[in-house]
PDB file of C-alpha atoms in Angstrom:
ATOM      1  CA  MET A   1     124.311  10.805  60.216  1.00 69.00           C
ATOM      2  CA  ILE A   2     127.486   9.645  58.978  1.00 73.00           C
ATOM      3  CA  ARG A   3     129.478   8.285  62.046  1.00 77.00           C
ATOM      4  CA  THR A   4     133.192   9.602  61.968  1.00 79.00           C
ATOM      5  CA  VAL A   5     136.656   7.932  63.195  1.00 85.00           C
ATOM      6  CA  SER A   6     138.041   9.047  66.555  1.00 93.00           C
ATOM      7  CA  ILE A   7     141.601   9.034  66.444  1.00 93.00           C
ATOM      8  CA  ASP A   8     144.950   7.407  68.840  1.00 96.00           C
ATOM      9  CA  THR A   9     147.063  10.660  69.573  1.00 95.00           C
ATOM     10  CA  GLY A  10     148.453   9.330  72.409  1.00 95.00           C
ATOM     11  CA  ALA A  11     146.281  11.323  74.705  1.00 95.00           C
ATOM     12  CA  PRO A  12     144.102   9.535  77.514  1.00 96.00           C
ATOM     13  CA  SER A  13     141.423   8.616  75.449  1.00 96.00           C
ATOM     14  CA  PRO A  14     140.888   9.021  70.812  1.00 96.00           C
ATOM     15  CA  VAL A  15     139.658  12.082  70.300  1.00 96.00           C
ATOM     16  CA  ASP A  16     136.675  12.665  67.862  1.00 93.00           C
ATOM     17  CA  VAL A  17     137.122  14.173  64.173  1.00 91.00           C
ATOM     18  CA  ASN A  18     135.349  17.052  64.731  1.00 91.00           C
ATOM     19  CA  VAL A  19     134.929  21.363  64.616  1.00 90.00           C
ATOM     20  CA  ILE A  20     135.593  21.981  68.078  1.00 91.00           C
ATOM     21  CA  ALA A  21     138.281  19.501  68.271  1.00 94.00           C
ATOM     22  CA  ALA A  22     139.936  20.695  65.461  1.00 93.00           C
ATOM     23  CA  SER A  23     139.436  24.573  67.175  1.00 92.00           C
ATOM     24  CA  HIS A  24     141.215  23.506  70.058  1.00 93.00           C
ATOM     25  CA  ALA A  25     143.717  21.383  68.031  1.00 94.00           C
ATOM     26  CA  ILE A  26     144.417  25.235  66.585  1.00 93.00           C
ATOM     27  CA  ALA A  27     144.291  27.016  69.464  1.00 92.00           C
ATOM     28  CA  GLY A  28     147.404  24.455  70.387  1.00 92.00           C
ATOM     29  CA  ALA A  29     149.524  26.666  67.477  1.00 92.00           C
ATOM     30  CA  LYS A  30     152.168  28.379  67.520  1.00 91.00           C
ATOM     31  CA  THR A  31     151.860  32.166  65.799  1.00 88.00           C
ATOM     32  CA  VAL A  32     154.977  32.800  63.566  1.00 89.00           C
ATOM     33  CA  GLY A  33     156.164  34.287  60.581  1.00 83.00           C
ATOM     34  CA  THR A  34     157.947  37.762  60.896  1.00 84.00           C
ATOM     35  CA  GLY A  35     156.470  41.326  59.741  1.00 82.00           C
ATOM     36  CA  ASN A  36     153.092  41.557  59.416  1.00 81.00           C
ATOM     37  CA  ASP A  37     152.579  37.861  58.493  1.00 85.00           C
ATOM     38  CA  LEU A  38     150.727  35.430  60.091  1.00 85.00           C
ATOM     39  CA  LEU A  39     151.407  32.403  60.343  1.00 89.00           C
ATOM     40  CA  LEU A  40     150.549  29.388  62.403  1.00 91.00           C
ATOM     41  CA  GLN A  41     152.467  26.121  63.195  1.00 93.00           C
ATOM     42  CA  LEU A  42     150.473  23.327  64.094  1.00 94.00           C
ATOM     43  CA  ASP A  43     151.627  20.866  66.647  1.00 95.00           C
ATOM     44  CA  TYR A  44     150.571  17.985  64.359  1.00 94.00           C
ATOM     45  CA  ARG A  45     151.605  15.387  67.005  1.00 95.00           C
ATOM     46  CA  THR A  46     149.766  16.679  70.122  1.00 95.00           C
ATOM     47  CA  LYS A  47     148.740  14.438  72.965  1.00 95.00           C
ATOM     48  CA  VAL A  48     146.207  17.644  74.809  1.00 96.00           C
ATOM     49  CA  PRO A  49     143.210  15.208  75.120  1.00 96.00           C
ATOM     50  CA  GLY A  50     140.240  17.143  73.199  1.00 96.00           C
ATOM     51  CA  ALA A  51     143.045  18.817  70.249  1.00 96.00           C
ATOM     52  CA  CYS A  52     142.478  16.685  66.780  1.00 94.00           C
ATOM     53  CA  PRO A  53     145.616  16.747  65.206  1.00 91.00           C
ATOM     54  CA  ILE A  54     144.783  16.387  61.318  1.00 91.00           C
ATOM     55  CA  ASP A  55     144.213  19.930  60.659  1.00 90.00           C
ATOM     56  CA  VAL A  56     144.316  22.067  57.220  1.00 87.00           C
ATOM     57  CA  VAL A  57     145.310  25.953  57.932  1.00 86.00           C
ATOM     58  CA  THR A  58     143.693  28.087  55.259  1.00 86.00           C
ATOM     59  CA  TYR A  59     145.173  32.297  54.943  1.00 87.00           C
ATOM     60  CA  GLU A  60     143.947  34.894  53.069  1.00 87.00           C
ATOM     61  CA  ILE A  61     146.066  37.281  51.066  1.00 88.00           C
ATOM     62  CA  VAL A  62     145.671  40.976  51.240  1.00 88.00           C
ATOM     63  CA  CYS A  63     147.649  43.489  50.285  1.00 86.00           C
ATOM     64  CA  ASP A  64     148.494  46.749  52.577  1.00 79.00           C
ATOM     65  CA  LYS A  65     148.373  49.277  50.048  1.00 82.00           C
ATOM     66  CA  GLY A  66     147.047  49.873  46.561  1.00 85.00           C
ATOM     67  CA  ASN A  67     143.730  47.667  46.518  1.00 86.00           C
ATOM     68  CA  LYS A  68     141.571  48.717  44.486  1.00 89.00           C
ATOM     69  CA  PRO A  69     138.754  51.794  45.513  1.00 90.00           C
ATOM     70  CA  ALA A  70     135.627  49.979  43.763  1.00 92.00           C
ATOM     71  CA  THR A  71     136.042  46.132  45.751  1.00 92.00           C
ATOM     72  CA  TRP A  72     137.750  47.077  48.024  1.00 91.00           C
ATOM     73  CA  SER A  73     134.984  47.899  50.669  1.00 92.00           C
ATOM     74  CA  ALA A  74     133.688  44.776  50.105  1.00 94.00           C
ATOM     75  CA  THR A  75     137.313  43.465  50.474  1.00 93.00           C
ATOM     76  CA  LYS A  76     137.099  44.791  54.082  1.00 93.00           C
ATOM     77  CA  ALA A  77     133.167  44.014  55.297  1.00 95.00           C
ATOM     78  CA  PHE A  78     134.206  40.752  54.319  1.00 95.00           C
ATOM     79  CA  LEU A  79     137.435  41.028  55.940  1.00 94.00           C
ATOM     80  CA  THR A  80     136.964  42.047  59.204  1.00 96.00           C
ATOM     81  CA  TYR A  81     133.589  39.613  59.389  1.00 96.00           C
ATOM     82  CA  MET A  82     135.411  36.972  59.226  1.00 94.00           C
ATOM     83  CA  ALA A  83     137.646  38.155  62.538  1.00 94.00           C
ATOM     84  CA  SER A  84     134.515  38.687  64.568  1.00 95.00           C
ATOM     85  CA  ARG A  85     133.114  37.390  66.689  1.00 93.00           C
ATOM     86  CA  LYS A  86     129.800  36.360  64.945  1.00 95.00           C
ATOM     87  CA  GLY A  87     132.027  35.440  62.138  1.00 95.00           C
ATOM     88  CA  GLN A  88     133.990  32.854  64.237  1.00 93.00           C
ATOM     89  CA  GLU A  89     130.746  31.555  65.707  1.00 92.00           C
ATOM     90  CA  ASN A  90     129.265  30.978  62.313  1.00 93.00           C
ATOM     91  CA  LEU A  91     132.812  29.548  61.324  1.00 89.00           C
ATOM     92  CA  THR A  92     131.948  26.610  63.748  1.00 86.00           C
ATOM     93  CA  PHE A  93     128.016  26.191  61.911  1.00 87.00           C
ATOM     94  CA  GLN A  94     129.997  25.778  58.894  1.00 89.00           C
ATOM     95  CA  GLY A  95     132.112  22.823  59.690  1.00 87.00           C
ATOM     96  CA  TYR A  96     135.665  24.938  60.220  1.00 91.00           C
ATOM     97  CA  ALA A  97     137.437  25.814  63.121  1.00 90.00           C
ATOM     98  CA  THR A  98     137.737  28.606  64.331  1.00 90.00           C
ATOM     99  CA  LEU A  99     140.978  31.059  65.342  1.00 89.00           C
ATOM    100  CA  PRO A 100     142.923  31.508  68.609  1.00 88.00           C
ATOM    101  CA  ALA A 101     142.253  34.567  70.412  1.00 89.00           C
ATOM    102  CA  ALA A 102     145.704  35.582  69.965  1.00 86.00           C
ATOM    103  CA  VAL A 103     145.630  35.206  66.205  1.00 87.00           C
ATOM    104  CA  VAL A 104     142.155  36.835  65.876  1.00 91.00           C
ATOM    105  CA  GLU A 105     142.721  39.981  67.997  1.00 92.00           C
ATOM    106  CA  ARG A 106     146.315  40.275  65.820  1.00 89.00           C
ATOM    107  CA  VAL A 107     144.166  39.723  62.129  1.00 91.00           C
ATOM    108  CA  ARG A 108     141.768  42.017  63.526  1.00 93.00           C
ATOM    109  CA  GLY A 109     144.995  44.852  64.024  1.00 91.00           C
ATOM    110  CA  GLU A 110     146.381  44.699  60.880  1.00 90.00           C
ATOM    111  CA  ILE A 111     142.756  44.945  59.233  1.00 91.00           C
ATOM    112  CA  GLY A 112     143.613  48.462  60.253  1.00 87.00           C
ATOM    113  CA  THR A 113     145.479  49.017  58.870  1.00 87.00           C
ATOM    114  CA  LEU A 114     145.666  47.218  54.852  1.00 86.00           C
ATOM    115  CA  SER A 115     144.064  50.788  52.593  1.00 81.00           C
TER     116      SER A 115
END
């Protein structure tokens, strides 16, 4: 096993770099954006115990209308799965951080409006 570093963030003890610590930091992010855009603003200076502030958030960009009928069902199934409880749980096993519950709920709501 390859050992990773711990980071001194100013929290009471150094934070290990791992998926759980990344998820903990992302949970403290603010949801920003306008309209239906869901963007996260991370606090890279967090001193929350157990939160690793070195994270990169990726986004799925999906049109709200006019998606190709031949591929739309697969795209919607993918989005629905990734926003599901099981999909979020499986992210951790693949080395990815999970989204905060409030963000996942908004994502689920948005998926339902897409056509």
